[in-house]
Structure formats: C-alpha cells, structure tokens
Amino acid sequence: MKNIFFRNKGIKSVLDFLSRLAISAIFISAIPGKINGFNKTVEYISSKGIPDPISSILLVGAIICLILGSGFFIFGENQKIGSVFLLLFIIPTTIIFHVFPFHQRAVFINLGLIGGLVITALREPK
C-alpha cells in the first residue's frame, strides 16, 4: 500500500506537470512587468551600478530567459533546458538585487527555487 498513489504513471505525470507549472508561476508573473515597465526596470538595474546600455541588454536577456525557460520547463520534452534558462535568470538576479543589501526572505525564496531548478537540471532522463 505504501506509495501506491505515486506509482500510478498518470498521476505522476499530472503531478509533475502541475509542479513545474507552480514553480514557473513566479517567473511567468514577472514577464509582463519587465516588458511593460522596460525603461523603469532598466533604471532600477542601473541603480545597482550597472551602466544603462548594459542594463538594457541584461533586461532583454532576462526577458528571453524567463519566456524560454518557463516554456521549456512547463511544456518542453526536456525540462533541463528550461531549468538552465531559469537558473541563468535567477542566480544573478538574486546576487545583484537581494544579497547586497541582504533581503533574507527574497534570498531564501530564490534559494528554494534554485534548489528545485537544480534538481530538475540534474535529473536523469526517463
């Protein structure tokens, strides 16, 4: 009887999809604000000591990572690609915006997301 619920491939598949969707929700919800408030976001990035032209390039890269990462992570045959794109976004974002000055809650939330993404990135193919 132990773990019979999780042995069912259909249930595992649905739970896997819903879990990836839940993890991606935070990334997906960030996309519209970055696109609609592009100039304001560039100003915020620049306030961290990064020059304006580089800030714009970094923001475009972040948007691309968020869109491709979320898409591959949720729907892709190989979620590892999505994990890598999302890690490319969240690791530098955490360091640049939440470590100095230290925002404990944001850092721990991001560490949890990073842990889940790393697990997915290192998972053996089925």
PDB file of C-alpha atoms in Angstrom:
ATOM      1  CA  MET A   1       0.000   0.000   0.000  1.00  0.00           C
ATOM      2  CA  LYS A   2       2.987   2.246   0.575  1.00  0.00           C
ATOM      3  CA  ASN A   3       3.392   4.860  -2.223  1.00  0.00           C
ATOM      4  CA  ILE A   4       0.728   3.198  -4.398  1.00  0.00           C
ATOM      5  CA  PHE A   5      -0.625   6.667  -5.214  1.00  0.00           C
ATOM      6  CA  PHE A   6       2.706   7.796  -6.650  1.00  0.00           C
ATOM      7  CA  ARG A   7       3.319   4.592  -8.622  1.00  0.00           C
ATOM      8  CA  ASN A   8       0.449   5.364 -10.988  1.00  0.00           C
ATOM      9  CA  LYS A   9       2.116   6.841 -14.090  1.00  0.00           C
ATOM     10  CA  GLY A  10      -0.884   9.007 -14.955  1.00  0.00           C
ATOM     11  CA  ILE A  11      -0.989  10.572 -11.512  1.00  0.00           C
ATOM     12  CA  LYS A  12       2.791  11.061 -11.512  1.00  0.00           C
ATOM     13  CA  SER A  13       2.599  12.738 -14.903  1.00  0.00           C
ATOM     14  CA  VAL A  14      -0.133  15.150 -13.818  1.00  0.00           C
ATOM     15  CA  LEU A  15       1.659  15.960 -10.541  1.00  0.00           C
ATOM     16  CA  ASP A  16       4.925  16.510 -12.420  1.00  0.00           C
ATOM     17  CA  PHE A  17       3.226  18.948 -14.813  1.00  0.00           C
ATOM     18  CA  LEU A  18       1.414  20.802 -12.025  1.00  0.00           C
ATOM     19  CA  SER A  19       4.636  21.046 -10.012  1.00  0.00           C
ATOM     20  CA  ARG A  20       6.514  22.535 -12.969  1.00  0.00           C
ATOM     21  CA  LEU A  21       3.634  24.942 -13.554  1.00  0.00           C
ATOM     22  CA  ALA A  22       3.691  26.004  -9.885  1.00  0.00           C
ATOM     23  CA  ILE A  23       7.453  26.622  -9.924  1.00  0.00           C
ATOM     24  CA  SER A  24       7.160  28.562 -13.187  1.00  0.00           C
ATOM     25  CA  ALA A  25       4.318  30.758 -11.937  1.00  0.00           C
ATOM     26  CA  ILE A  26       6.693  33.147 -10.174  1.00  0.00           C
ATOM     27  CA  PHE A  27       8.769  33.529 -13.339  1.00  0.00           C
ATOM     28  CA  ILE A  28       5.760  33.897 -15.637  1.00  0.00           C
ATOM     29  CA  SER A  29       4.221  36.563 -13.401  1.00  0.00           C
ATOM     30  CA  ALA A  30       7.419  38.655 -13.695  1.00  0.00           C
ATOM     31  CA  ILE A  31       7.368  38.834 -17.507  1.00  0.00           C
ATOM     32  CA  PRO A  32       4.615  41.465 -18.093  1.00  0.00           C
ATOM     33  CA  GLY A  33       6.092  43.938 -15.604  1.00  0.00           C
ATOM     34  CA  LYS A  34       9.513  43.705 -17.187  1.00  0.00           C
ATOM     35  CA  ILE A  35       8.109  44.243 -20.682  1.00  0.00           C
ATOM     36  CA  ASN A  36       5.531  46.948 -19.827  1.00  0.00           C
ATOM     37  CA  GLY A  37       7.871  48.779 -17.454  1.00  0.00           C
ATOM     38  CA  PHE A  38      11.016  48.256 -19.512  1.00  0.00           C
ATOM     39  CA  ASN A  39      12.506  51.749 -19.019  1.00  0.00           C
ATOM     40  CA  LYS A  40      11.708  51.807 -15.298  1.00  0.00           C
ATOM     41  CA  THR A  41      13.272  48.352 -14.877  1.00  0.00           C
ATOM     42  CA  VAL A  42      16.398  49.488 -16.758  1.00  0.00           C
ATOM     43  CA  GLU A  43      16.635  52.443 -14.350  1.00  0.00           C
ATOM     44  CA  TYR A  44      16.350  50.069 -11.393  1.00  0.00           C
ATOM     45  CA  ILE A  45      19.066  47.791 -12.779  1.00  0.00           C
ATOM     46  CA  SER A  46      21.253  50.862 -13.397  1.00  0.00           C
ATOM     47  CA  SER A  47      20.738  51.953  -9.777  1.00  0.00           C
ATOM     48  CA  LYS A  48      22.716  48.858  -8.796  1.00  0.00           C
ATOM     49  CA  GLY A  49      25.804  50.279 -10.544  1.00  0.00           C
ATOM     50  CA  ILE A  50      25.358  48.652 -13.949  1.00  0.00           C
ATOM     51  CA  PRO A  51      25.680  51.084 -16.903  1.00  0.00           C
ATOM     52  CA  ASP A  52      22.458  51.895 -18.835  1.00  0.00           C
ATOM     53  CA  PRO A  53      23.395  50.204 -22.147  1.00  0.00           C
ATOM     54  CA  ILE A  54      24.386  47.015 -20.331  1.00  0.00           C
ATOM     55  CA  SER A  55      21.259  47.216 -18.159  1.00  0.00           C
ATOM     56  CA  SER A  56      19.084  47.227 -21.282  1.00  0.00           C
ATOM     57  CA  ILE A  57      20.904  44.220 -22.717  1.00  0.00           C
ATOM     58  CA  LEU A  58      20.651  42.363 -19.404  1.00  0.00           C
ATOM     59  CA  LEU A  59      16.924  43.075 -19.204  1.00  0.00           C
ATOM     60  CA  VAL A  60      16.319  41.784 -22.734  1.00  0.00           C
ATOM     61  CA  GLY A  61      18.319  38.674 -21.797  1.00  0.00           C
ATOM     62  CA  ALA A  62      16.293  38.282 -18.605  1.00  0.00           C
ATOM     63  CA  ILE A  63      13.003  38.503 -20.514  1.00  0.00           C
ATOM     64  CA  ILE A  64      14.218  35.929 -23.037  1.00  0.00           C
ATOM     65  CA  CYS A  65      15.362  33.605 -20.234  1.00  0.00           C
ATOM     66  CA  LEU A  66      12.016  33.971 -18.462  1.00  0.00           C
ATOM     67  CA  ILE A  67       9.937  33.271 -21.580  1.00  0.00           C
ATOM     68  CA  LEU A  68      12.027  30.417 -22.986  1.00  0.00           C
ATOM     69  CA  GLY A  69      12.826  28.995 -19.564  1.00  0.00           C
ATOM     70  CA  SER A  70       9.199  28.892 -18.456  1.00  0.00           C
ATOM     71  CA  GLY A  71       8.042  27.461 -21.770  1.00  0.00           C
ATOM     72  CA  PHE A  72      10.628  24.704 -21.885  1.00  0.00           C
ATOM     73  CA  PHE A  73      10.268  23.983 -18.177  1.00  0.00           C
ATOM     74  CA  ILE A  74       6.499  23.535 -18.391  1.00  0.00           C
ATOM     75  CA  PHE A  75       5.941  22.117 -21.872  1.00  0.00           C
ATOM     76  CA  GLY A  76       9.317  21.016 -23.199  1.00  0.00           C
ATOM     77  CA  GLU A  77      10.193  17.388 -23.770  1.00  0.00           C
ATOM     78  CA  ASN A  78      13.385  18.043 -21.853  1.00  0.00           C
ATOM     79  CA  GLN A  79      12.788  20.312 -18.861  1.00  0.00           C
ATOM     80  CA  LYS A  80      16.541  20.599 -18.279  1.00  0.00           C
ATOM     81  CA  ILE A  81      16.764  23.300 -20.960  1.00  0.00           C
ATOM     82  CA  GLY A  82      14.079  25.311 -19.175  1.00  0.00           C
ATOM     83  CA  SER A  83      15.833  24.830 -15.846  1.00  0.00           C
ATOM     84  CA  VAL A  84      19.076  26.188 -17.261  1.00  0.00           C
ATOM     85  CA  PHE A  85      17.370  29.291 -18.726  1.00  0.00           C
ATOM     86  CA  LEU A  86      15.601  29.970 -15.427  1.00  0.00           C
ATOM     87  CA  LEU A  87      18.822  29.442 -13.458  1.00  0.00           C
ATOM     88  CA  LEU A  88      20.578  31.909 -15.792  1.00  0.00           C
ATOM     89  CA  PHE A  89      17.937  34.417 -14.734  1.00  0.00           C
ATOM     90  CA  ILE A  90      17.509  33.760 -11.017  1.00  0.00           C
ATOM     91  CA  ILE A  91      21.102  33.292  -9.826  1.00  0.00           C
ATOM     92  CA  PRO A  92      22.461  36.674 -10.986  1.00  0.00           C
ATOM     93  CA  THR A  93      19.171  38.369 -10.074  1.00  0.00           C
ATOM     94  CA  THR A  94      19.433  37.051  -6.523  1.00  0.00           C
ATOM     95  CA  ILE A  95      23.043  38.153  -6.180  1.00  0.00           C
ATOM     96  CA  ILE A  96      22.586  41.616  -7.726  1.00  0.00           C
ATOM     97  CA  PHE A  97      19.291  42.607  -6.124  1.00  0.00           C
ATOM     98  CA  HIS A  98      18.922  40.631  -2.895  1.00  0.00           C
ATOM     99  CA  VAL A  99      22.343  39.850  -1.414  1.00  0.00           C
ATOM    100  CA  PHE A 100      23.659  43.437  -1.070  1.00  0.00           C
ATOM    101  CA  PRO A 101      21.754  44.678   0.867  1.00  0.00           C
ATOM    102  CA  PHE A 102      20.630  41.339   2.240  1.00  0.00           C
ATOM    103  CA  HIS A 103      16.902  40.674   1.813  1.00  0.00           C
ATOM    104  CA  GLN A 104      16.548  37.484   3.805  1.00  0.00           C
ATOM    105  CA  ARG A 105      13.076  36.458   2.637  1.00  0.00           C
ATOM    106  CA  ALA A 106      13.810  37.049  -1.071  1.00  0.00           C
ATOM    107  CA  VAL A 107      17.143  35.208  -0.833  1.00  0.00           C
ATOM    108  CA  PHE A 108      15.570  32.174   0.843  1.00  0.00           C
ATOM    109  CA  ILE A 109      12.666  32.062  -1.597  1.00  0.00           C
ATOM    110  CA  ASN A 110      15.087  32.257  -4.504  1.00  0.00           C
ATOM    111  CA  LEU A 111      17.321  29.598  -2.937  1.00  0.00           C
ATOM    112  CA  GLY A 112      14.301  27.299  -2.796  1.00  0.00           C
ATOM    113  CA  LEU A 113      13.552  27.957  -6.458  1.00  0.00           C
ATOM    114  CA  ILE A 114      17.212  27.464  -7.359  1.00  0.00           C
ATOM    115  CA  GLY A 115      17.212  24.132  -5.495  1.00  0.00           C
ATOM    116  CA  GLY A 116      14.157  22.898  -7.386  1.00  0.00           C
ATOM    117  CA  LEU A 117      15.607  24.002 -10.717  1.00  0.00           C
ATOM    118  CA  VAL A 118      18.960  22.351  -9.980  1.00  0.00           C
ATOM    119  CA  ILE A 119      17.200  19.085  -9.078  1.00  0.00           C
ATOM    120  CA  THR A 120      15.391  19.218 -12.416  1.00  0.00           C
ATOM    121  CA  ALA A 121      18.541  20.145 -14.327  1.00  0.00           C
ATOM    122  CA  LEU A 122      20.449  17.210 -12.812  1.00  0.00           C
ATOM    123  CA  ARG A 123      17.613  14.678 -13.091  1.00  0.00           C
ATOM    124  CA  GLU A 124      18.321  11.683 -15.270  1.00  0.00           C
ATOM    125  CA  PRO A 125      16.181  11.382 -18.408  1.00  0.00           C
ATOM    126  CA  LYS A 126      13.229   8.994 -18.183  1.00  0.00           C
TER     127      LYS A 126
END
